[in-house]
Short mmCIF file of C-alpha atoms in Angstrom, two decimals:
data_model
loop_
_atom_site.label_atom_id
_atom_site.label_comp_id
_atom_site.label_asym_id
_atom_site.label_seq_id
_atom_site.Cartn_x
_atom_site.Cartn_y
_atom_site.Cartn_z
CA UNK A 1 7.78 -9.50 12.82
CA UNK A 2 8.20 -6.68 11.32
CA UNK A 3 11.65 -5.22 10.82
CA UNK A 4 13.42 -1.81 12.77
CA UNK A 5 14.09 1.46 10.41
CA UNK A 6 17.56 0.29 10.90
CA UNK A 7 17.64 -2.99 8.79
CA UNK A 8 15.22 -1.02 6.75
CA UNK A 9 17.79 1.72 6.16
CA UNK A 10 19.93 -1.12 5.14
CA UNK A 11 18.77 -2.85 2.97
CA UNK A 12 17.95 0.17 0.74
CA UNK A 13 21.66 0.93 1.32
CA UNK A 14 22.25 -2.53 -0.35
CA UNK A 15 24.37 -3.30 3.29
CA UNK A 16 22.50 -6.23 4.63
CA UNK A 17 22.56 -9.98 5.00
CA UNK A 18 21.54 -11.75 1.90
CA UNK A 19 19.62 -13.90 3.96
CA UNK A 20 17.62 -11.53 5.66
CA UNK A 21 17.30 -9.93 2.89
CA UNK A 22 15.02 -12.47 1.23
CA UNK A 23 13.36 -12.98 4.59
CA UNK A 24 12.72 -8.97 4.00
CA UNK A 25 10.94 -9.06 1.11
CA UNK A 26 8.77 -11.90 1.71
CA UNK A 27 7.98 -9.46 4.73
CA UNK A 28 6.85 -6.38 2.70
CA UNK A 29 5.06 -8.41 0.07
CA UNK A 30 2.68 -9.02 3.12
CA UNK A 31 3.22 -6.20 5.67
CA UNK A 32 1.44 -3.00 4.54
CA UNK A 33 3.47 -0.69 7.73
CA UNK A 34 6.78 -2.14 6.54
CA UNK A 35 6.23 -0.92 2.88
CA UNK A 36 5.37 2.33 4.31
CA UNK A 37 8.26 2.38 6.18
CA UNK A 38 10.26 1.77 3.27
CA UNK A 39 8.82 4.24 1.01
CA UNK A 40 9.18 6.62 3.61
CA UNK A 41 12.53 6.14 4.36
CA UNK A 42 13.11 6.22 0.22
CA UNK A 43 11.90 8.98 0.24
CA UNK A 44 13.99 11.06 2.47
CA UNK A 45 16.88 9.20 0.72
CA UNK A 46 16.32 10.88 -2.12
CA UNK A 47 15.35 14.44 -0.47
CA UNK A 48 19.06 14.59 1.05
CA UNK A 49 20.66 13.41 -1.84
CA UNK A 50 18.92 16.05 -3.40
CA UNK A 51 19.79 18.76 -0.76
CA UNK A 52 23.68 17.41 0.07
CA UNK A 53 25.03 18.48 -3.40
CA UNK A 54 28.41 19.27 -3.96
CA UNK A 55 29.68 20.76 -7.19
CA UNK A 56 31.57 17.96 -9.26
CA UNK A 57 35.18 18.06 -10.20
CA UNK A 58 37.20 16.59 -12.61
CA UNK A 59 39.56 13.81 -11.01
CA UNK A 60 42.16 13.94 -13.29
CA UNK A 61 42.48 17.70 -13.45
CA UNK A 62 43.16 16.06 -9.40
CA UNK A 63 45.80 13.59 -9.72
CA UNK A 64 47.79 15.99 -12.10
CA UNK A 65 47.32 18.44 -9.19
CA UNK A 66 48.32 16.03 -6.39
CA UNK A 67 50.89 14.72 -7.70
CA UNK A 68 52.92 18.31 -8.81
CA UNK A 69 51.91 18.68 -5.01
CA UNK A 70 54.12 15.32 -4.16
CA UNK A 71 56.86 16.80 -6.56
CA UNK A 72 57.07 19.69 -4.93
CA UNK A 73 57.29 18.07 -1.36
CA UNK A 74 59.56 15.77 -3.03
CA UNK A 75 62.48 18.86 -3.90
CA UNK A 76 61.87 18.86 -7.45
CA UNK A 77 61.63 14.99 -9.03
CA UNK A 78 61.20 12.20 -7.97
CA UNK A 79 65.00 12.52 -6.61
CA UNK A 80 65.86 9.39 -7.62
CA UNK A 81 68.22 8.77 -4.98
CA UNK A 82 66.65 10.36 -1.67
CA UNK A 83 63.74 7.58 -2.77
CA UNK A 84 66.06 4.72 -2.83
CA UNK A 85 67.95 5.15 0.11
CA UNK A 86 64.91 6.23 2.20
CA UNK A 87 63.13 2.88 0.38
CA UNK A 88 66.12 1.02 1.64
CA UNK A 89 66.65 1.81 4.65
CA UNK A 90 61.94 2.52 5.91
CA UNK A 91 61.32 -0.48 4.67
CA UNK A 92 62.09 -4.16 6.03
CA UNK A 93 60.31 -5.24 2.88
CA UNK A 94 63.69 -4.05 1.03
CA UNK A 95 65.32 -6.13 3.31
CA UNK A 96 63.12 -9.64 2.18
CA UNK A 97 61.03 -9.01 -1.62
CA UNK A 98 62.12 -5.59 -3.05
CA UNK A 99 65.92 -5.30 -1.84
CA UNK A 100 66.17 -8.55 -3.10
CA UNK A 101 65.70 -7.34 -6.80
CA UNK A 102 66.74 -4.35 -6.02
CA UNK A 103 69.49 -5.11 -4.10
CA UNK A 104 71.95 -7.50 -5.96
CA UNK A 105 74.23 -9.21 -2.67
CA UNK A 106 76.14 -7.80 -1.08
CA UNK A 107 79.50 -7.93 1.47
CA UNK A 108 81.16 -8.16 5.01
CA UNK A 109 81.63 -7.38 8.63
CA UNK A 110 84.33 -5.45 10.50
CA UNK A 111 86.74 -8.59 11.07
CA UNK A 112 86.25 -10.72 8.26
CA UNK A 113 86.59 -9.18 5.32
CA UNK A 114 85.32 -12.32 2.45
CA UNK A 115 83.56 -10.40 0.04
CA UNK A 116 83.14 -6.15 -0.97
CA UNK A 117 80.74 -5.28 -3.24
CA UNK A 118 80.74 -1.71 -4.75
CA UNK A 119 78.29 -0.65 -6.50
CA UNK A 120 79.46 1.45 -9.28
CA UNK A 121 76.81 0.96 -12.39
CA UNK A 122 73.39 1.34 -12.75
CA UNK A 123 70.29 -0.99 -14.86
CA UNK A 124 67.41 0.29 -15.36
CA UNK A 125 64.92 -2.95 -14.33
CA UNK A 126 61.58 -1.82 -15.59
CA UNK A 127 58.55 -2.42 -13.69
CA UNK A 128 55.12 -1.90 -14.61
CA UNK A 129 51.74 -2.27 -13.48
CA UNK A 130 50.81 -5.69 -14.68
CA UNK A 131 53.56 -6.72 -12.77
CA UNK A 132 52.37 -5.68 -9.38
CA UNK A 133 49.23 -6.79 -10.35
CA UNK A 134 50.81 -10.10 -11.01
CA UNK A 135 53.13 -10.16 -7.42
CA UNK A 136 49.55 -9.27 -5.69
CA UNK A 137 47.54 -12.26 -7.07
CA UNK A 138 50.46 -14.55 -7.00
CA UNK A 139 49.77 -13.66 -3.34
CA UNK A 140 46.01 -13.34 -3.62
CA UNK A 141 46.19 -17.19 -5.10
CA UNK A 142 48.42 -18.23 -2.40
CA UNK A 143 46.49 -17.39 0.77
CA UNK A 144 48.73 -14.43 1.82
CA UNK A 145 46.83 -11.77 1.93
CA UNK A 146 48.93 -9.90 3.97
CA UNK A 147 52.44 -10.56 5.11
CA UNK A 148 54.68 -9.45 8.25
CA UNK A 149 57.76 -8.59 7.37
CA UNK A 150 58.56 -8.79 10.72
CA UNK A 151 58.96 -12.07 11.01
CA UNK A 152 61.05 -12.69 7.83
CA UNK A 153 63.73 -10.16 9.46
CA UNK A 154 65.32 -7.56 11.32
CA UNK A 155 66.29 -3.90 10.03
CA UNK A 156 68.10 -1.53 11.72
CA UNK A 157 69.31 1.73 10.38
CA UNK A 158 72.53 3.52 12.25
CA UNK A 159 72.73 6.96 11.86
CA UNK A 160 70.74 9.99 11.74
CA UNK A 161 68.47 10.35 8.73
CA UNK A 162 67.85 13.62 7.35
CA UNK A 163 70.10 16.12 9.65
CA UNK A 164 72.19 17.94 7.02
CA UNK A 165 74.42 20.78 7.18
CA UNK A 166 74.58 24.22 5.19
CA UNK A 167 77.40 24.96 3.74
CA UNK A 168 78.26 27.81 1.31
CA UNK A 169 79.58 27.01 -2.48
CA UNK A 170 82.68 29.63 -2.03
CA UNK A 171 84.02 26.71 0.98
CA UNK A 172 83.57 23.97 -1.48
CA UNK A 173 87.37 22.70 0.37
CA UNK A 174 85.15 22.73 3.76
CA UNK A 175 82.69 21.06 1.91
CA UNK A 176 85.53 17.78 0.94
CA UNK A 177 87.24 17.65 4.01
CA UNK A 178 83.55 17.44 5.72
CA UNK A 179 82.47 14.27 3.39
CA UNK A 180 85.68 12.57 3.55
CA UNK A 181 86.55 12.65 -0.66
CA UNK A 182 86.99 14.75 -3.38
CA UNK A 183 84.04 15.17 -5.96
CA UNK A 184 83.80 17.40 -8.95
CA UNK A 185 80.99 19.66 -9.15
CA UNK A 186 78.85 21.57 -12.50
CA UNK A 187 79.45 24.84 -14.07
CA UNK A 188 77.16 27.64 -14.53
CA UNK A 189 76.08 26.68 -18.50
CA UNK A 190 72.99 28.15 -20.15
CA UNK A 191 72.68 30.55 -17.48
CA UNK A 192 72.36 27.44 -14.78
CA UNK A 193 73.59 29.28 -11.34
CA UNK A 194 74.10 26.87 -8.49
CA UNK A 195 72.26 28.05 -4.88
CA UNK A 196 74.80 29.19 -3.16
CA UNK A 197 73.54 26.72 0.17
CA UNK A 198 75.60 22.97 -0.79
CA UNK A 199 74.00 20.24 1.70
CA UNK A 200 76.55 18.02 3.41
CA UNK A 201 74.13 15.20 4.92
CA UNK A 202 76.31 12.24 7.64
CA UNK A 203 76.30 8.69 5.64
CA UNK A 204 74.03 5.67 7.81
CA UNK A 205 74.09 2.42 8.01
CA UNK A 206 71.71 -0.37 7.22
CA UNK A 207 71.92 -3.32 8.86
CA UNK A 208 69.39 -6.51 8.60
CA UNK A 209 69.68 -9.97 9.74
CA UNK A 210 67.37 -12.27 7.82
CA UNK A 211 64.75 -15.01 9.47
CA UNK A 212 66.14 -17.99 6.50
CA UNK A 213 62.95 -20.46 7.61
CA UNK A 214 60.53 -18.20 7.92
CA UNK A 215 61.68 -17.00 3.92
CA UNK A 216 62.37 -20.87 2.32
CA UNK A 217 58.66 -21.28 3.74
CA UNK A 218 57.32 -18.75 2.09
CA UNK A 219 59.09 -20.03 -1.07
CA UNK A 220 58.05 -23.24 -0.31
CA UNK A 221 53.94 -21.98 -0.03
CA UNK A 222 54.56 -21.11 -3.65
CA UNK A 223 56.13 -23.54 -4.94
CA UNK A 224 59.72 -22.31 -5.63
CA UNK A 225 62.76 -24.56 -4.55
CA UNK A 226 65.39 -22.40 -4.75
CA UNK A 227 65.95 -21.62 -0.91
CA UNK A 228 68.04 -19.39 0.75
CA UNK A 229 71.62 -21.06 2.55
CA UNK A 230 70.68 -22.10 5.43
CA UNK A 231 74.22 -20.93 7.10
CA UNK A 232 72.39 -17.34 6.35
CA UNK A 233 70.13 -17.74 9.35
CA UNK A 234 70.84 -14.36 11.66
CA UNK A 235 74.07 -13.43 9.78
CA UNK A 236 74.10 -9.76 9.79
CA UNK A 237 73.83 -7.41 6.40
CA UNK A 238 74.93 -3.95 5.88
CA UNK A 239 75.24 -2.07 3.20
CA UNK A 240 77.19 1.36 3.85
CA UNK A 241 75.60 4.79 1.88
CA UNK A 242 78.30 7.28 2.78
CA UNK A 243 78.34 11.19 3.31
CA UNK A 244 76.55 12.85 0.87
CA UNK A 245 76.41 15.76 -0.16
CA UNK A 246 72.73 18.19 -2.00
CA UNK A 247 73.83 21.05 -4.61
CA UNK A 248 71.16 22.64 -6.25
CA UNK A 249 70.40 25.53 -9.10
CA UNK A 250 68.50 28.64 -8.92
CA UNK A 251 65.46 28.53 -10.70
CA UNK A 252 66.12 29.47 -14.50
CA UNK A 253 62.67 30.76 -15.05
CA UNK A 254 62.45 33.14 -12.17
CA UNK A 255 59.96 33.39 -9.31
CA UNK A 256 56.47 34.35 -10.84
CA UNK A 257 56.46 31.73 -13.79
CA UNK A 258 54.49 28.47 -12.60
CA UNK A 259 56.97 26.66 -14.49
CA UNK A 260 59.95 25.50 -12.47
CA UNK A 261 63.39 24.86 -14.24
CA UNK A 262 66.31 23.91 -12.19
CA UNK A 263 68.49 21.05 -11.46
CA UNK A 264 69.67 18.96 -7.83
CA UNK A 265 72.39 16.94 -7.81
CA UNK A 266 72.78 14.32 -4.92
CA UNK A 267 76.33 12.98 -4.84
CA UNK A 268 78.12 9.99 -2.50
CA UNK A 269 80.21 7.74 -2.29
CA UNK A 270 79.28 4.30 -4.11
CA UNK A 271 77.33 2.20 -1.03
CA UNK A 272 79.22 -0.79 -0.61
CA UNK A 273 77.07 -3.72 1.25
CA UNK A 274 79.14 -6.44 3.17
CA UNK A 275 77.71 -9.62 3.12
CA UNK A 276 79.31 -11.63 6.20
CA UNK A 277 81.56 -13.83 6.44
CA UNK A 278 80.53 -17.34 4.56
CA UNK A 279 78.07 -17.04 2.89
CA UNK A 280 77.35 -18.08 -0.35
CA UNK A 281 76.38 -14.63 -1.93
CA UNK A 282 75.71 -16.50 -5.78
CA UNK A 283 73.68 -19.28 -3.99
CA UNK A 284 72.03 -16.57 -2.16
CA UNK A 285 71.49 -14.47 -6.00
CA UNK A 286 69.34 -17.19 -7.21
CA UNK A 287 67.78 -17.99 -4.44
CA UNK A 288 66.41 -14.21 -4.74
CA UNK A 289 66.10 -14.53 -8.01
CA UNK A 290 63.73 -17.45 -8.81
CA UNK A 291 61.50 -16.18 -6.17
CA UNK A 292 58.40 -16.99 -7.05
CA UNK A 293 56.57 -14.60 -6.67
CA UNK A 294 58.76 -12.43 -9.06
CA UNK A 295 56.89 -11.45 -12.36
CA UNK A 296 58.86 -13.82 -14.97
CA UNK A 297 59.83 -10.16 -17.12
CA UNK A 298 61.79 -9.07 -13.52
CA UNK A 299 63.72 -11.59 -13.06
CA UNK A 300 64.76 -11.88 -16.67
CA UNK A 301 66.07 -8.18 -16.19
CA UNK A 302 67.45 -8.80 -12.83
CA UNK A 303 69.45 -12.06 -14.36
CA UNK A 304 70.25 -10.75 -17.62
CA UNK A 305 72.40 -7.68 -15.36
CA UNK A 306 76.25 -9.53 -16.18
CA UNK A 307 78.60 -7.09 -13.06
CA UNK A 308 75.48 -8.03 -10.65
CA UNK A 309 78.33 -7.94 -7.90
CA UNK A 310 78.66 -3.35 -9.26
CA UNK A 311 75.47 -3.15 -10.01
CA UNK A 312 72.65 -1.24 -8.81
CA UNK A 313 69.33 -2.19 -10.01
CA UNK A 314 66.77 0.86 -10.89
CA UNK A 315 63.53 0.12 -10.72
CA UNK A 316 61.92 2.18 -13.14
CA UNK A 317 58.61 2.26 -14.55
CA UNK A 318 58.24 1.45 -17.60
CA UNK A 319 56.65 4.40 -19.07
CA UNK A 320 60.34 6.09 -18.68
CA UNK A 321 62.26 6.96 -21.17
CA UNK A 322 65.92 5.07 -20.37
CA UNK A 323 68.69 5.12 -22.34
CA UNK A 324 72.79 4.49 -21.34
CA UNK A 325 74.79 7.30 -21.72
CA UNK A 326 79.18 8.27 -21.70
CA UNK A 327 79.52 11.50 -20.69
CA UNK A 328 83.30 12.67 -20.23
CA UNK A 329 84.33 8.04 -20.15
CA UNK A 330 82.55 8.02 -17.44
CA UNK A 331 79.47 5.36 -17.67
CA UNK A 332 75.39 6.50 -16.65
CA UNK A 333 72.03 6.45 -17.44
CA UNK A 334 69.12 8.73 -18.15
CA UNK A 335 65.40 8.55 -17.44
CA UNK A 336 63.22 10.96 -18.15
CA UNK A 337 59.40 11.05 -18.63
CA UNK A 338 57.05 13.89 -19.67
CA UNK A 339 54.42 14.50 -17.18
CA UNK A 340 51.49 16.51 -18.45
CA UNK A 341 50.34 19.36 -16.11
CA UNK A 342 47.00 21.40 -15.79
CA UNK A 343 48.10 23.56 -18.19
CA UNK A 344 51.67 23.32 -18.99
CA UNK A 345 53.65 20.27 -20.06
CA UNK A 346 56.30 19.30 -17.80
CA UNK A 347 59.28 16.99 -18.40
CA UNK A 348 61.66 15.15 -15.22
CA UNK A 349 65.08 14.02 -16.01
CA UNK A 350 67.32 11.83 -13.84
CA UNK A 351 70.93 11.46 -14.80
CA UNK A 352 72.99 8.97 -12.81
CA UNK A 353 77.03 8.76 -13.44
CA UNK A 354 79.43 7.27 -11.54
CA UNK A 355 82.63 8.80 -12.03
CA UNK A 356 85.93 7.81 -9.93
CA UNK A 357 83.95 5.71 -7.51
CA UNK A 358 81.77 8.69 -6.60
CA UNK A 359 78.22 8.84 -8.27
CA UNK A 360 76.18 11.59 -9.47
CA UNK A 361 72.88 11.90 -9.51
CA UNK A 362 71.25 14.40 -11.33
CA UNK A 363 67.33 15.58 -10.60
CA UNK A 364 66.16 18.48 -13.42
CA UNK A 365 62.62 19.64 -13.59
CA UNK A 366 61.83 20.72 -16.70
CA UNK A 367 65.13 19.84 -18.60
CA UNK A 368 65.73 17.87 -21.93
CA UNK A 369 67.87 14.64 -21.48
CA UNK A 370 69.65 16.33 -23.56
CA UNK A 371 70.33 19.49 -21.33
CA UNK A 372 70.73 17.50 -18.25
CA UNK A 373 74.10 15.45 -20.08
CA UNK A 374 75.31 18.68 -21.29
CA UNK A 375 74.78 20.30 -17.84
CA UNK A 376 76.78 16.85 -16.53
CA UNK A 377 79.14 17.45 -18.70
CA UNK A 378 80.36 20.57 -17.42
CA UNK A 379 81.25 19.14 -14.11
CA UNK A 380 85.25 20.02 -13.13
CA UNK B 1 54.44 -3.68 8.06
CA UNK B 2 53.78 -4.27 4.59
CA UNK B 3 50.96 -5.23 2.16
CA UNK B 4 50.09 -5.84 -0.97
CA UNK B 5 48.30 -3.06 -2.09
CA UNK B 6 45.96 -1.05 -4.64
CA UNK B 7 48.55 1.23 -6.26
CA UNK B 8 48.08 4.43 -5.12
CA UNK B 9 46.50 5.49 -8.28
CA UNK B 10 43.61 2.75 -7.95
CA UNK B 11 42.77 4.29 -4.32
CA UNK B 12 42.90 7.79 -5.19
CA UNK B 13 40.51 6.60 -8.30
CA UNK B 14 38.21 4.54 -5.56
CA UNK B 15 38.39 7.46 -2.91
CA UNK B 16 39.33 10.98 -3.98
CA UNK B 17 35.80 11.78 -4.80
CA UNK B 18 34.13 10.88 -1.74
CA UNK B 19 37.06 12.01 0.41
CA UNK B 20 36.96 15.43 -1.36
CA UNK B 21 32.80 15.60 -1.06
CA UNK B 22 32.56 14.60 2.45
CA UNK B 23 35.10 17.78 3.98
CA UNK B 24 33.00 20.07 1.48
CA UNK B 25 29.99 19.57 3.08
CA UNK B 26 31.50 19.33 7.10
CA UNK B 27 32.79 22.68 5.52
CA UNK B 28 31.12 24.11 3.65
CA UNK B 29 33.78 25.31 0.98
CA UNK B 30 34.56 23.58 -2.34
CA UNK B 31 37.50 25.03 -3.40
CA UNK B 32 38.73 25.07 -0.28
CA UNK B 33 37.96 21.38 -0.13
CA UNK B 34 39.48 20.14 -2.80
CA UNK B 35 42.80 21.19 -1.54
CA UNK B 36 42.34 19.86 1.91
CA UNK B 37 41.23 16.57 0.24
CA UNK B 38 44.26 16.70 -1.81
CA UNK B 39 46.76 17.04 1.86
CA UNK B 40 44.39 13.93 2.53
CA UNK B 41 46.26 11.82 -0.14
CA UNK B 42 49.41 13.41 1.00
CA UNK B 43 49.39 11.92 4.31
CA UNK B 44 48.08 8.80 2.95
CA UNK B 45 51.98 8.93 0.68
CA UNK B 46 54.13 10.01 4.04
CA UNK B 47 52.01 8.48 7.08
CA UNK B 48 50.00 4.88 5.82
CA UNK B 49 48.00 3.13 7.82
CA UNK B 50 49.25 -0.54 9.08
CA UNK B 51 48.27 -2.65 7.33
CA UNK B 52 45.21 -3.82 8.97
CA UNK B 53 43.44 -0.69 8.84
CA UNK B 54 40.59 -0.68 6.68
CA UNK B 55 42.15 1.58 4.16
CA UNK B 56 38.18 4.03 3.06
CA UNK B 57 37.91 3.82 7.10
CA UNK B 58 41.18 5.25 7.48
CA UNK B 59 40.89 8.03 4.83
CA UNK B 60 36.88 9.14 6.17
CA UNK B 61 38.75 10.01 9.64
CA UNK B 62 41.58 11.59 8.45
CA UNK B 63 39.76 13.74 5.96
CA UNK B 64 37.30 14.51 8.80
CA UNK B 65 39.94 15.97 11.46
CA UNK B 66 41.16 17.59 8.65
CA UNK B 67 38.28 19.20 7.98
CA UNK B 68 37.61 19.52 11.31
CA UNK B 69 40.59 21.63 12.72
CA UNK B 70 40.13 24.29 8.77
CA UNK B 71 37.21 24.76 10.72
CA UNK B 72 38.61 25.51 14.09
CA UNK B 73 41.71 27.48 12.52
CA UNK B 74 41.71 30.83 12.81
CA UNK B 75 42.70 31.46 9.12
CA UNK B 76 39.66 30.03 8.47
CA UNK B 77 37.54 32.07 10.50
CA UNK B 78 39.35 35.38 8.64
CA UNK B 79 38.02 34.32 5.62
CA UNK B 80 34.90 33.52 6.69
CA UNK B 81 34.21 36.83 7.64
CA UNK B 82 35.42 37.66 3.92
CA UNK B 83 32.83 35.34 2.71
CA UNK B 84 30.21 37.01 5.10
CA UNK B 85 30.79 40.62 2.41
CA UNK B 86 31.59 38.18 -0.72
CA UNK B 87 27.96 36.94 -0.02
CA UNK B 88 26.27 40.65 0.17
CA UNK B 89 27.88 40.85 -3.62
CA UNK B 90 26.79 38.22 -4.44
CA UNK B 91 22.93 39.20 -4.03
CA UNK B 92 23.47 41.35 -6.49
CA UNK B 93 24.44 38.78 -8.80
CA UNK B 94 22.27 36.61 -11.11
CA UNK B 95 19.36 35.92 -8.99
CA UNK B 96 19.73 32.33 -9.15
CA UNK B 97 22.72 32.00 -8.56
CA UNK B 98 22.11 34.19 -5.53
CA UNK B 99 19.42 31.16 -4.63
CA UNK B 100 21.42 28.26 -4.89
CA UNK B 101 24.23 29.58 -2.44
CA UNK B 102 20.83 30.66 0.25
CA UNK B 103 20.64 26.78 -0.64
CA UNK B 104 23.52 25.44 0.24
CA UNK B 105 23.98 27.84 3.24
CA UNK B 106 20.69 26.49 4.62
CA UNK B 107 22.08 22.78 4.00
CA UNK B 108 24.92 23.68 6.22
CA UNK B 109 23.64 25.69 9.03
CA UNK B 110 21.08 22.42 9.80
CA UNK B 111 23.54 20.10 9.52
CA UNK B 112 25.82 22.15 12.05
CA UNK B 113 22.96 22.16 14.30
CA UNK B 114 22.76 18.04 14.24
CA UNK B 115 24.22 16.06 16.86
CA UNK B 116 27.56 15.67 15.42
CA UNK B 117 27.87 12.10 14.96
CA UNK B 118 24.76 12.09 13.48
CA UNK B 119 26.19 15.08 10.86
CA UNK B 120 29.33 12.63 10.40
CA UNK B 121 26.95 9.73 9.67
CA UNK B 122 24.60 10.96 7.01
CA UNK B 123 27.95 13.17 5.61
CA UNK B 124 29.59 9.81 4.45
CA UNK B 125 26.83 8.04 3.21
CA UNK B 126 26.20 10.71 0.78
CA UNK B 127 29.67 11.17 0.05
CA UNK B 128 29.54 6.77 -1.17
CA UNK B 129 30.59 5.42 1.80
CA UNK B 130 29.84 2.37 2.79
CA UNK B 131 28.67 0.59 6.47
CA UNK B 132 31.99 -0.55 7.13
CA UNK B 133 33.57 2.28 6.55
CA UNK B 134 31.14 4.83 8.25
CA UNK B 135 31.59 1.95 11.40
CA UNK B 136 35.47 2.36 11.20
CA UNK B 137 35.68 6.18 10.78
CA UNK B 138 33.20 7.22 13.56
CA UNK B 139 33.52 4.25 15.79
CA UNK B 140 29.96 3.20 15.93
CA UNK B 141 29.18 -0.69 15.20
CA UNK B 142 28.14 -1.92 11.75
CA UNK B 143 25.14 -3.30 12.68
CA UNK B 144 24.12 -0.02 14.09
CA UNK B 145 25.14 2.10 10.65
CA UNK B 146 21.69 1.65 9.24
CA UNK B 147 19.73 3.11 12.88
CA UNK B 148 21.27 6.20 12.76
CA UNK B 149 21.52 7.08 9.55
CA UNK B 150 17.43 7.07 9.23
CA UNK B 151 17.53 8.55 12.26
CA UNK B 152 19.51 11.66 10.93
CA UNK B 153 17.69 11.50 8.05
CA UNK B 154 14.69 12.16 9.52
CA UNK B 155 16.76 14.97 11.76
CA UNK B 156 17.94 16.64 8.62
CA UNK B 157 14.58 16.91 7.40
CA UNK B 158 12.84 18.13 10.53
CA UNK B 159 15.03 21.36 11.22
CA UNK B 160 15.46 21.65 7.41
CA UNK B 161 11.96 22.69 7.67
CA UNK B 162 12.51 24.55 10.59
CA UNK B 163 14.90 27.27 8.72
CA UNK B 164 12.98 29.35 6.34
#
């Protein structure tokens, strides 16, 4: 029995089942007609390969260009907090895995005020590509290739995301009364001028409920034995993200240069997490930290955070430079990264600072950490 | 929905060239193909596919849409007119460059005369996609990809030889 062209073509392209392949090979040894046909297809293949040429490209260069485009679209830098905020709001993963890493538990619902944590401090938690691979491998080994997070909990975001209002920097009092708290702004230092427009955004509340049984089953699948407390089931946790302000500086390098030198600043009240009544938060933390699929080095970093009730762990990559700073008596953290663009070396610096219950997040394009600290110190 | 995926960079390294090549063949413009390929990856970040989708098939599908939109867009029509005039200038440049240019345009012309599905199948195969990815991208059965490729090859050669 002879084989049709489609099968012969699949054979040429290495897209044929092993069993059929053996059969076909045997057949080709004896059948001249099929051999001739295969030869013809082979010639066509190389003819087409030759005709359909495109110029070659530099993959590294393409990767850099892509990163630049993405960074530009994200308003300058990684813009930590915006990203962080979105990551809490959109992904149900936040509720279970990522947030368990990223968010120390939590606080309380309206009437029954039990515990209310204000996240005042920052702590960098380094996550390396190896860690991610490690998590991935653990899931593969346990036969959980895909996880549908919907079954592990519900997440709801209350408030509009992305609706912002523009107010001139000359109306600072108006801005302060709009957001409902007092804050400082940087002065014009080293020729960094603030843009006239300041954006204010209404806050959001993220509510989530966990399906404790399902999560505990998952933990057991991985051989873990620290489980979430049963009474957590269907209880609502809330994360309150208050009204925020976005300020940015004018590009110091005028528009004709490809190198953008500027910074942005996000200001907001420290987020609060409300833990439902009757929840033993120590147990929750214990279970979360000991989730078997969390790589040990991340586990140790999280476990070593002393003031965990008030600390925001910032996920950072292992190629970032991190240092703790004190600015006018307030504690903060600086995260920076050098990045070789196609022709220029770019530097991204981020600075997070908590001053009197207000969080300031600076993100600088091509500004060194020291320059950014100087700008932060000028705030009044 | 959430899936433990390959890192973005892994996906980029695996697929960027395929996507670039696929777009370059469809739009016959290597420079713009790079820009469009980058748009495809930006879309991957902003609106990633659901976890049950095959990533190569999804990327290839998005790339086809972006490439076809590019061809349709008015702006591009204008730049094509400019290209034609540039093409005439090229004739006074070294001969081999001109010949190469004619050759590329000829390929494009032949591709445009083919049945759209056959053409896309050909382009995807020669951009390095697997049969599985092609079948998802074009919505044809995996078992009939081989036959489509063989048919498209023949058709291409036939048209190519007719074209002077």
